[in-house]
Each structure stands twice: as C-alpha cells, then as structure tokens.
Short mmCIF file of C-alpha atoms in Angstrom, two decimals:
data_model
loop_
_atom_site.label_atom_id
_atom_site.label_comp_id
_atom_site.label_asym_id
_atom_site.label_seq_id
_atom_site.Cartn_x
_atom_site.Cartn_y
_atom_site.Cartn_z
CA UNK A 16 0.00 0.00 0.00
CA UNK A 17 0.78 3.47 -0.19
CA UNK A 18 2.16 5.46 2.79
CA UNK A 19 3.41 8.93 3.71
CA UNK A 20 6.77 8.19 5.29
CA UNK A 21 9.13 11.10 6.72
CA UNK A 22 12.84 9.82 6.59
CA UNK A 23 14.65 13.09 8.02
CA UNK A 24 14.14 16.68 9.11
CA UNK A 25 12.88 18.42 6.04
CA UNK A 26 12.35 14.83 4.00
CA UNK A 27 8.89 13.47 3.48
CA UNK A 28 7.93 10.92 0.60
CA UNK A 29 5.23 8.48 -0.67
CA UNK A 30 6.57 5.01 -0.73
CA UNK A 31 4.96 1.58 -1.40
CA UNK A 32 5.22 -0.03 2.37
CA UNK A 33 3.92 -3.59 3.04
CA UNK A 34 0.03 -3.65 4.22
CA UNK A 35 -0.53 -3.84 8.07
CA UNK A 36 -1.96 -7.28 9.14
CA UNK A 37 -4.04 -7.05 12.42
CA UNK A 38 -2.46 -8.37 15.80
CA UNK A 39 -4.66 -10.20 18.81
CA UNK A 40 -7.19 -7.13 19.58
CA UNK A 41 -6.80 -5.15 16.62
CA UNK A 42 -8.37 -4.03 13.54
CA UNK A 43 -7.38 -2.89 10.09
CA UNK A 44 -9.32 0.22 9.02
CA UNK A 45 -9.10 1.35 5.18
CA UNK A 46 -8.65 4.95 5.70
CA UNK A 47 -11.02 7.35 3.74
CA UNK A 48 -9.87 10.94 5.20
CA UNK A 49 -6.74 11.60 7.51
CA UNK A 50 -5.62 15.66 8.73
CA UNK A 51 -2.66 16.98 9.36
CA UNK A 52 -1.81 19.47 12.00
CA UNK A 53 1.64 21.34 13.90
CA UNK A 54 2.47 18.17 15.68
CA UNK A 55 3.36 16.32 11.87
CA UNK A 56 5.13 19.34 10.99
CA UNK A 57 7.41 19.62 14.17
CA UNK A 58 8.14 15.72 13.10
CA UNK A 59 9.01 16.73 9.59
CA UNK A 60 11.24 19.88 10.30
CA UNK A 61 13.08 17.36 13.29
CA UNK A 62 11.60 19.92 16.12
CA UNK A 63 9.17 17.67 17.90
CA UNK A 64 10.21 16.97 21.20
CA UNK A 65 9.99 13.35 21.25
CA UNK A 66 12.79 13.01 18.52
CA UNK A 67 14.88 14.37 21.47
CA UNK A 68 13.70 12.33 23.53
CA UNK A 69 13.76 9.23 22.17
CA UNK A 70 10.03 8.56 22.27
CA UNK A 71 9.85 8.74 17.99
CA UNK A 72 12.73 8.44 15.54
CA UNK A 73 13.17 8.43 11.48
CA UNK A 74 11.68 6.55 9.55
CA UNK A 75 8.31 7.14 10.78
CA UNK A 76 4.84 7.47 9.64
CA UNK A 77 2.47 9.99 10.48
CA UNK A 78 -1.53 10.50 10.45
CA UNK A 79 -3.48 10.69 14.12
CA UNK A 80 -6.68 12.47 12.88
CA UNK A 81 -8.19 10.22 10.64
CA UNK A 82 -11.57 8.19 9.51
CA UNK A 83 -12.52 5.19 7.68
CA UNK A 84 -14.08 1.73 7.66
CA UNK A 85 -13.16 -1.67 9.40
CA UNK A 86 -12.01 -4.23 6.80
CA UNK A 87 -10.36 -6.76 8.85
CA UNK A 88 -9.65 -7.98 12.51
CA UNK A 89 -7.56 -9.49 14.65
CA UNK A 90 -8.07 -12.72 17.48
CA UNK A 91 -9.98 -12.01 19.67
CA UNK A 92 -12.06 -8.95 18.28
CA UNK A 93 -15.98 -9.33 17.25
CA UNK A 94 -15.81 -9.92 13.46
CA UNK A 95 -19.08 -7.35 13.59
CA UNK A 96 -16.70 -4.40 13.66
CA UNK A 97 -16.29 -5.28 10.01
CA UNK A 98 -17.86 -2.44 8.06
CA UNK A 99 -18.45 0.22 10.56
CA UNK A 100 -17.38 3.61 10.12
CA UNK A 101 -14.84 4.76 12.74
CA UNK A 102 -12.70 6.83 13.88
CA UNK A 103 -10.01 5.88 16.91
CA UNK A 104 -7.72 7.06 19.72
CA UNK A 105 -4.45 8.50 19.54
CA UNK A 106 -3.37 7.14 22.66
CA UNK A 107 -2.68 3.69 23.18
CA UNK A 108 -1.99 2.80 27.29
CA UNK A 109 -0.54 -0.11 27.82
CA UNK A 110 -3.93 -1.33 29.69
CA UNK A 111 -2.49 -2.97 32.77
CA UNK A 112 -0.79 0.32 34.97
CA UNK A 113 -2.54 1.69 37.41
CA UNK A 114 -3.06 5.06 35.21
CA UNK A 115 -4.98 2.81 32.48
CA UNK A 116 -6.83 1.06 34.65
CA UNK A 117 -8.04 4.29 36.20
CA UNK A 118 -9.12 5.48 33.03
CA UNK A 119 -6.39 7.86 32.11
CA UNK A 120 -4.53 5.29 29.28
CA UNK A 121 -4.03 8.47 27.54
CA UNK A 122 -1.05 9.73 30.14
CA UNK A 123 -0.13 5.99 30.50
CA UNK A 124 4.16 6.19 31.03
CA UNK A 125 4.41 3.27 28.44
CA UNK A 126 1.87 4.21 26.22
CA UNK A 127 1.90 4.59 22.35
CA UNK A 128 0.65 7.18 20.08
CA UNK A 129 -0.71 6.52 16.57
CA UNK A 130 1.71 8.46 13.98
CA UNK A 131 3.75 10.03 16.56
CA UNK A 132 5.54 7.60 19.44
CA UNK A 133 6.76 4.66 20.03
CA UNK A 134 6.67 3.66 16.46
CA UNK A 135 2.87 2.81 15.97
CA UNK A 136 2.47 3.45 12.40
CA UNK A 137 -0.29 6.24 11.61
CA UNK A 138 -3.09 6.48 9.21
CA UNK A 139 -1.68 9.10 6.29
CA UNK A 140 -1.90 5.52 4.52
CA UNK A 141 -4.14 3.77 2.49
CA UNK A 142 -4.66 1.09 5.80
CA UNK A 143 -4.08 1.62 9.62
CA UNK A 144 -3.48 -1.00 12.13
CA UNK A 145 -4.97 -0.07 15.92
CA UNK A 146 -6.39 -1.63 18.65
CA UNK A 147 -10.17 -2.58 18.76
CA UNK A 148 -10.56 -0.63 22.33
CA UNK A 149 -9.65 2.59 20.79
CA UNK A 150 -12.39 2.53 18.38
CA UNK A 151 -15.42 5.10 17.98
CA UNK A 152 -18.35 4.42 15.77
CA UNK A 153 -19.32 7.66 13.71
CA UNK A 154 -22.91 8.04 13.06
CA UNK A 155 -24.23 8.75 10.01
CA UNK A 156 -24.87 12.23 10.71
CA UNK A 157 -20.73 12.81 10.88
CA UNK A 158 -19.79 12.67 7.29
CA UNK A 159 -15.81 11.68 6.40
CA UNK A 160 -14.55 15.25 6.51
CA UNK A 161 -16.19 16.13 10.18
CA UNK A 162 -14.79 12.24 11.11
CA UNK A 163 -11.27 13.09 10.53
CA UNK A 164 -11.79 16.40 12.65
CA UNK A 165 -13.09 14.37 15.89
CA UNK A 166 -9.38 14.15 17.32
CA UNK A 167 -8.74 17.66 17.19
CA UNK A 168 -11.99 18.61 18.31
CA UNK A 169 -11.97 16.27 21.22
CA UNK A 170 -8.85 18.50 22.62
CA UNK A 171 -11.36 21.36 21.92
CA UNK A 172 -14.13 19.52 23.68
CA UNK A 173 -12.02 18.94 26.69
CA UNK A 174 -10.53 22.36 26.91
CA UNK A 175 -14.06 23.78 26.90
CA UNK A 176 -15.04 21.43 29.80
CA UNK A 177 -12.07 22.73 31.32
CA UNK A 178 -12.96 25.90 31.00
CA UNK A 179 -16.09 25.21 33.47
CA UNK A 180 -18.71 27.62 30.84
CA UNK A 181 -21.90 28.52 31.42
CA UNK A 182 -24.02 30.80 29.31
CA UNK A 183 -23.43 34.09 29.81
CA UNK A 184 -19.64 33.74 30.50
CA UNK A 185 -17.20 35.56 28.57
CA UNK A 186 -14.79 33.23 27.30
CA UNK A 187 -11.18 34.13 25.52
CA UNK A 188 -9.21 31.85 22.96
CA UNK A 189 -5.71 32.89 22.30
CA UNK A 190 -4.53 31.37 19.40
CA UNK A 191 -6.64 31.52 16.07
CA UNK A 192 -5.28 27.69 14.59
CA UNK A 193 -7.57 24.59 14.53
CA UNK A 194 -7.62 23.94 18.39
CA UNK A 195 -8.47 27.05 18.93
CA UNK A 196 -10.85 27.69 16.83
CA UNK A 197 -12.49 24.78 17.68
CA UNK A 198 -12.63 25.60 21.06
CA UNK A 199 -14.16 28.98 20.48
CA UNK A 200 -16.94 26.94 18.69
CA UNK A 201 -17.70 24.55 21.15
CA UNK A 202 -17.71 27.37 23.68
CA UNK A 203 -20.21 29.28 22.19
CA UNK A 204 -21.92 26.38 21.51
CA UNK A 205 -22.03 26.43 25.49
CA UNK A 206 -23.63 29.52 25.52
CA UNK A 207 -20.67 31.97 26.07
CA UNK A 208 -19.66 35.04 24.98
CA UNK A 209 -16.52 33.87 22.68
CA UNK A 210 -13.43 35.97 21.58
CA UNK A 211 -10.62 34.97 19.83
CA UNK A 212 -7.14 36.45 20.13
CA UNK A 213 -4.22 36.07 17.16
CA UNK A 214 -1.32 37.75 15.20
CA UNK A 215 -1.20 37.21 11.63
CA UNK A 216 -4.18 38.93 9.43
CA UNK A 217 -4.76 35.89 7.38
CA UNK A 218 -5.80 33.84 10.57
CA UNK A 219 -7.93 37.28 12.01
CA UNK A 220 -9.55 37.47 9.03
CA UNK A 221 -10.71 33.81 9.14
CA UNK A 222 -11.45 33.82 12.50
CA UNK A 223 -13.87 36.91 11.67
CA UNK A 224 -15.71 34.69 9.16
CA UNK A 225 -16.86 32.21 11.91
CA UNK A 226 -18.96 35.21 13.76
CA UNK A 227 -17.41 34.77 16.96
CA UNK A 228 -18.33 38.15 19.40
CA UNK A 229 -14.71 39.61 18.67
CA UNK A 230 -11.38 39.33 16.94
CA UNK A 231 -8.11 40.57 18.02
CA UNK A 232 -4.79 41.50 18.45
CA UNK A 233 -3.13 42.00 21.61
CA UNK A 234 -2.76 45.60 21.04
CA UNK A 235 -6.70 45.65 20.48
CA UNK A 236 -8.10 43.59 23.16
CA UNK A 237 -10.69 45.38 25.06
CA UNK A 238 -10.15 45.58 28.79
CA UNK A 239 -13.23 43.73 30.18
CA UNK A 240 -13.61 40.89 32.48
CA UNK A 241 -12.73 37.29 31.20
CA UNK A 242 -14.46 34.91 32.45
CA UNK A 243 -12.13 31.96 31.10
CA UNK A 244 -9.18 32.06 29.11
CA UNK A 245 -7.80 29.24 26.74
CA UNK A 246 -4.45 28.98 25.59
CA UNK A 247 -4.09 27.28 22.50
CA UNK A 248 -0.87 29.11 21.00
CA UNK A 249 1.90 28.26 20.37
CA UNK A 250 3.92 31.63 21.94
CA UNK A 251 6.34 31.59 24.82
CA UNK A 252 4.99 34.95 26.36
CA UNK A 253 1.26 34.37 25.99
CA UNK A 254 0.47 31.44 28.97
CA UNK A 255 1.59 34.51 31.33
CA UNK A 256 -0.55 36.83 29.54
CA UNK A 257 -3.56 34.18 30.31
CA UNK A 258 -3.10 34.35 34.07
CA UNK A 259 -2.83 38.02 33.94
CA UNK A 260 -5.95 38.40 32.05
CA UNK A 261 -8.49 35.76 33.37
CA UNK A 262 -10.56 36.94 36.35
CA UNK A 263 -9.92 35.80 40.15
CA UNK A 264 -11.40 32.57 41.35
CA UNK A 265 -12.07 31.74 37.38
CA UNK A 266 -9.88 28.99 35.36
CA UNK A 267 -7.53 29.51 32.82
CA UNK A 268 -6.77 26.22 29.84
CA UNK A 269 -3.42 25.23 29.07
CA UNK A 270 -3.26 23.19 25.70
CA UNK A 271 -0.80 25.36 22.93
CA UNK A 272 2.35 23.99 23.78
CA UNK A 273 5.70 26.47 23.01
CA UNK A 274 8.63 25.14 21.37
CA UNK A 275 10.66 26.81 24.53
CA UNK A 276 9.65 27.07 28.11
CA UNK A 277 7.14 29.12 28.77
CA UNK A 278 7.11 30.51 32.08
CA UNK A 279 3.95 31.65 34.72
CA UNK A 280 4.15 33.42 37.77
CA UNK A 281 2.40 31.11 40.16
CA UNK A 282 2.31 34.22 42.86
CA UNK A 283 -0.19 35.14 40.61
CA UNK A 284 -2.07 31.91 40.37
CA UNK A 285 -2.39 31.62 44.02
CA UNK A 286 -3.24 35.14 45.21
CA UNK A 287 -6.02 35.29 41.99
CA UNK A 288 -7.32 32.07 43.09
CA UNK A 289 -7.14 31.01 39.78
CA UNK A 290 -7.53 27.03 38.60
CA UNK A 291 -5.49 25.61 35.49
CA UNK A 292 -5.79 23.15 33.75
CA UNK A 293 -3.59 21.36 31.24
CA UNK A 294 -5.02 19.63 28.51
CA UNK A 295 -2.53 17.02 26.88
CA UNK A 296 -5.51 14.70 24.06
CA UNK A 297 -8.86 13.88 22.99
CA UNK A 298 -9.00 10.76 24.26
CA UNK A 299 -11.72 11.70 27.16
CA UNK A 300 -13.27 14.07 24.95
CA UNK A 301 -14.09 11.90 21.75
CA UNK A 302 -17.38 10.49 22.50
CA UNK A 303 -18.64 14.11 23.43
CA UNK A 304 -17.03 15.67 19.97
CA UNK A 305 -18.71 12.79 18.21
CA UNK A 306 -22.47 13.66 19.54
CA UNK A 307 -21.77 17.22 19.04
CA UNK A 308 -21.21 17.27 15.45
CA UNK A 309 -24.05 14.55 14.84
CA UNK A 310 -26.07 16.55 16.69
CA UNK A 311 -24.79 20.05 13.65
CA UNK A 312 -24.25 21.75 17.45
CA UNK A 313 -20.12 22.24 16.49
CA UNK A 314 -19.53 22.46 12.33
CA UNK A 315 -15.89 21.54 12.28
CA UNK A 316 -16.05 21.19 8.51
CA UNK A 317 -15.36 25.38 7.43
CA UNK A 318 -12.13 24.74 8.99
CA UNK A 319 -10.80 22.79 6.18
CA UNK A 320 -8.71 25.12 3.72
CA UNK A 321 -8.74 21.80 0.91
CA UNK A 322 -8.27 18.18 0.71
CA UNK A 323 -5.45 17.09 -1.49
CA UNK A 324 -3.54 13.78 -2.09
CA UNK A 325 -1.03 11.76 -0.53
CA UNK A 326 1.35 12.91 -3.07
CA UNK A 327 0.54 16.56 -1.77
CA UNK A 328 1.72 16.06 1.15
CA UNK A 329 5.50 16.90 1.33
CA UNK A 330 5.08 20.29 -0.32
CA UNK A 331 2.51 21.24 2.36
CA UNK A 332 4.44 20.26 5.18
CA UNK A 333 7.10 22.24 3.85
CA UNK A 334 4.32 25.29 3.80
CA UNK A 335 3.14 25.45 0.55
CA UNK A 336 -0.57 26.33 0.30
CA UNK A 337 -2.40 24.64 -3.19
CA UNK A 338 -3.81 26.73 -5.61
CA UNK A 339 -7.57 27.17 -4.59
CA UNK A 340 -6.85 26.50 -0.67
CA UNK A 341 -9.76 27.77 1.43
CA UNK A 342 -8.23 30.21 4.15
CA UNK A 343 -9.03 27.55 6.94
CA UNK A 344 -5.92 26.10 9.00
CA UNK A 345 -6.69 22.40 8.16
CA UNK A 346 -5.49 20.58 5.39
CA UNK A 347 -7.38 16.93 4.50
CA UNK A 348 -5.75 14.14 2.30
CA UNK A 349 -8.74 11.91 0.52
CA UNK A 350 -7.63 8.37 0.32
#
C-alpha cells in the first residue's frame, strides 16, 4: 500500500510499504480521510520533542486524525466491527498500569501514540493497524470530513469542559489555529460570549468569518472581564498573559504547547485564586465531539482550507498552500 513516510528533518515521501496485518485485539481500518496538524510538521522539520527524547525516531509514519471503515480484525475482536465507520484514539496505554486502569490510558508512562511515538504506524496511509478498544463508531450524521476532525476537536471539547462555561460567560481563545478555533466553537456552543485572540491577518480574518463576538490582536483587546481564558498558541509569552488576564477565582486552559519554556508566575495563580488546567488529548473528549457534530451543534467542517492527495503532502508540510486552498488552517488528504 501506499504510505506517507518522513525519513529526516525536512524529507517526506510516498513510498509503497507492506500492508498492516491485524495483531490479537486489533483491527485494520481502510482509511477514507486523515488531517494533518503542527504536531506532523514539528516531526518533519526534526523539532518535535519526542525526537529528542527518544520517544519517535526516522523513519516514521504519520496521520493521528483520521476516519474510515473496518475491513479486517484481529483474534480475539468481534468480526461485527467489520464495516463500521470509525474513527479511533491516539493514545494507546498499555492497559495494565494503574493510570490505564483508572481510566487515564491516555497519560499511560508506556503508552503509544498513533503516527507520533513509540513507532505505531499512523493512518496518512491507504490502511491503519490499531487496537479494537480505541475505536469510535461515527454516526451517520458525521460525514468523512467532520470524522477526521473528531481528534482535534476532542482536545477542543475537553478544553471547553475545562474551561467550566456557562451561558453568559465571557470566554477568551488565544490562538486563532484549529484547536483554537475549535474551542471557540464549542464554547459558544455552550452559551458563552466567545473571543478569539491572534497575530497574523490571514488567521484574524478567518477567525472573523466564523462570527465569533470579537477578533483581536493584543494591542486591540478590550479591557473587560474574562471569564475563562484558553491557551491554545503556540507563543512563549502568551500562557503569562492568560493568568494576567483571566478573572480571580475563574480557570484559565493550558493546551498550545511552546517550542521553549514558557514561564507563569504562580504568585499570581495563588493570590487570583485562579484554577489551570492542562489539557494534553482527545482521548476523554471523543465520544462528546462525536455527539456534538451529529447533533450540527459544532460544524468543524469550514475549517478545512482543501483536501489534497497523498502525493501533496511533502510540499505542504514544507508550507506550501495549493492553488484554490480555502483560508481555513486544516489541510485533509482523501484516500
């Protein structure tokens, strides 16, 4: 089969790679729509942290937002999976530590990650090999584009939960890229008050497009009372600027990761009374994502800029936008 396989910082190609055959508790899914996002183009530029660590190396093979339908299984899994639509979990826990059996698999010290550690290959390939337990059905109401976009909105989802919104709140989103914007939807699909804050006009301008109640730039941002703040950049200064601008005794979300430390004065944490709360996957945050766009109550789908082939792939992790590319964030490969 056919798979995207990056081979060095700044090296990505389509090569002919045997076909996965299902272990004991897996499936084989023929993938119909996969996404890319920042993490697969830290791992083609060499930045990603876990090529430092140890956690991923070259070759590897990326894709962990992704849809398609069950075409074969493993020992021990219910041949009915066979023909169901899905979508699946990025994180794979062991299942035996104490964090997976508690539920939280997806912070499991051993785990795996589809298309990004411990060498799991991922789904920017005609076939994808993962576990039966990681599965989610997609209704018919979730067509193939919104299915690829339930693993990014699931770290929406969560971050929104996080956030603790009610209607009425004022929420701010710093950080105009596909988290965040998803996040702003599913908070006003909460019933708050939803601003987004960014830097570049191209991203402002999209942002604007999506009638959230404002769009800005730090040097615009209105001086009113925030209610919850979301971080979802990927700047070293603006997780301090968070703190300082959420209210006292409200919560602020930590999900954009820096490529640097990013530094927070927990003085003012404490004396604000102010909860955070980091936000690391989708995994609890799947199902949720799932109703919601079944349901039409989050639209993930204006997010898309285009949906190219496999073959497209290298030039747009390198940056290149296609001729014709929507002004969304997200890209989509058809398969």
């Amino acid at each position: 089969m056919r798979a995207l396989v990056i081979t060095g910082p700044h090296r990505a190609e389509v090569q002919d790679v045997p076909e996965p055959v299902p272990a004991a508790g897996e499936v084989v899914v023929d993938v119909q729509r996969a996404g890319i996002c920042g993490t697969d183009v830290e791992f083609f530029t060499g930045e990603m942290a876990y090529l430092h660590t140890r956690h991923a190396e070259y070759p590897m093979r990326i894709g962990h937002e992704w849809m398609g339908t069950v075409s074969s299984v493993g020992s021990g899994v219910d041949p009915a999976w066979i023909g169901w639509r899905v979508t699946g979990d990025t994180m794979l826990g062991c299942g035996v530590c104490r964090r997976c059996t508690q539920g939280r698999q997806h912070v499991c010290e051993d785990r795996l990650e589809l298309g990004i550690r411990g060498g799991k290959p991922g789904a920017l390939a005609e076939k994808v090999a993962t576990p039966a337990r990681s599965l989610h059905r997609l209704p018919d109401g979730v067509d193939e584009a919104a299915g690829a976009m339930v693993e990014p909105g699931g770290n929406a989802f969560r971050s929104v939960q996080a956030a603790a919104l009610g209607p009425g709140d004022r929420c701010l989103v710093l950080g105009p890229g596909t988290i965040g914007l998803l996040s702003a939807l599913f908070a006003r699909a909460a019933g708050a008050e939803v601003h987004v804050l960014g830097r570049s006009e191209r991203s402002l301008a999209f942002a604007r497009t999506l009638g959230f109640d404002g769009v800005w730039t730090e040097e615009q941002l209105p001086q009113v009372a925030w209610d919850a703040v979301i971080e979802a950049s990927n700047a070293q200064h603006l997780p301090a600027k968070a703190l300082e601008l959420v209210e006292p005794g409200r919560r602020v979300v930590y999900i954009g990761l820096a490529g640097v430390p990013s530094p927070i004065d927990t003085r003012g944490l404490a004396l604000k009374d102010v909860t955070a709360v980091g936000v690391l996957s989708a995994s609890p945050g799947l199902a949720g994502t799932i109703d919601a766009y079944a349901s039409g109550t989050v639209d993930p789908r204006p997010l898309i800029a285009a949906t190219v082939s496999l073959d497209d792939l290298p030039a747009i992790l390198a940056g290149e936008r296609p001729d014709g590319a929507g002004p969304g964030p997200k890209f989509h490969v058809a398969l």
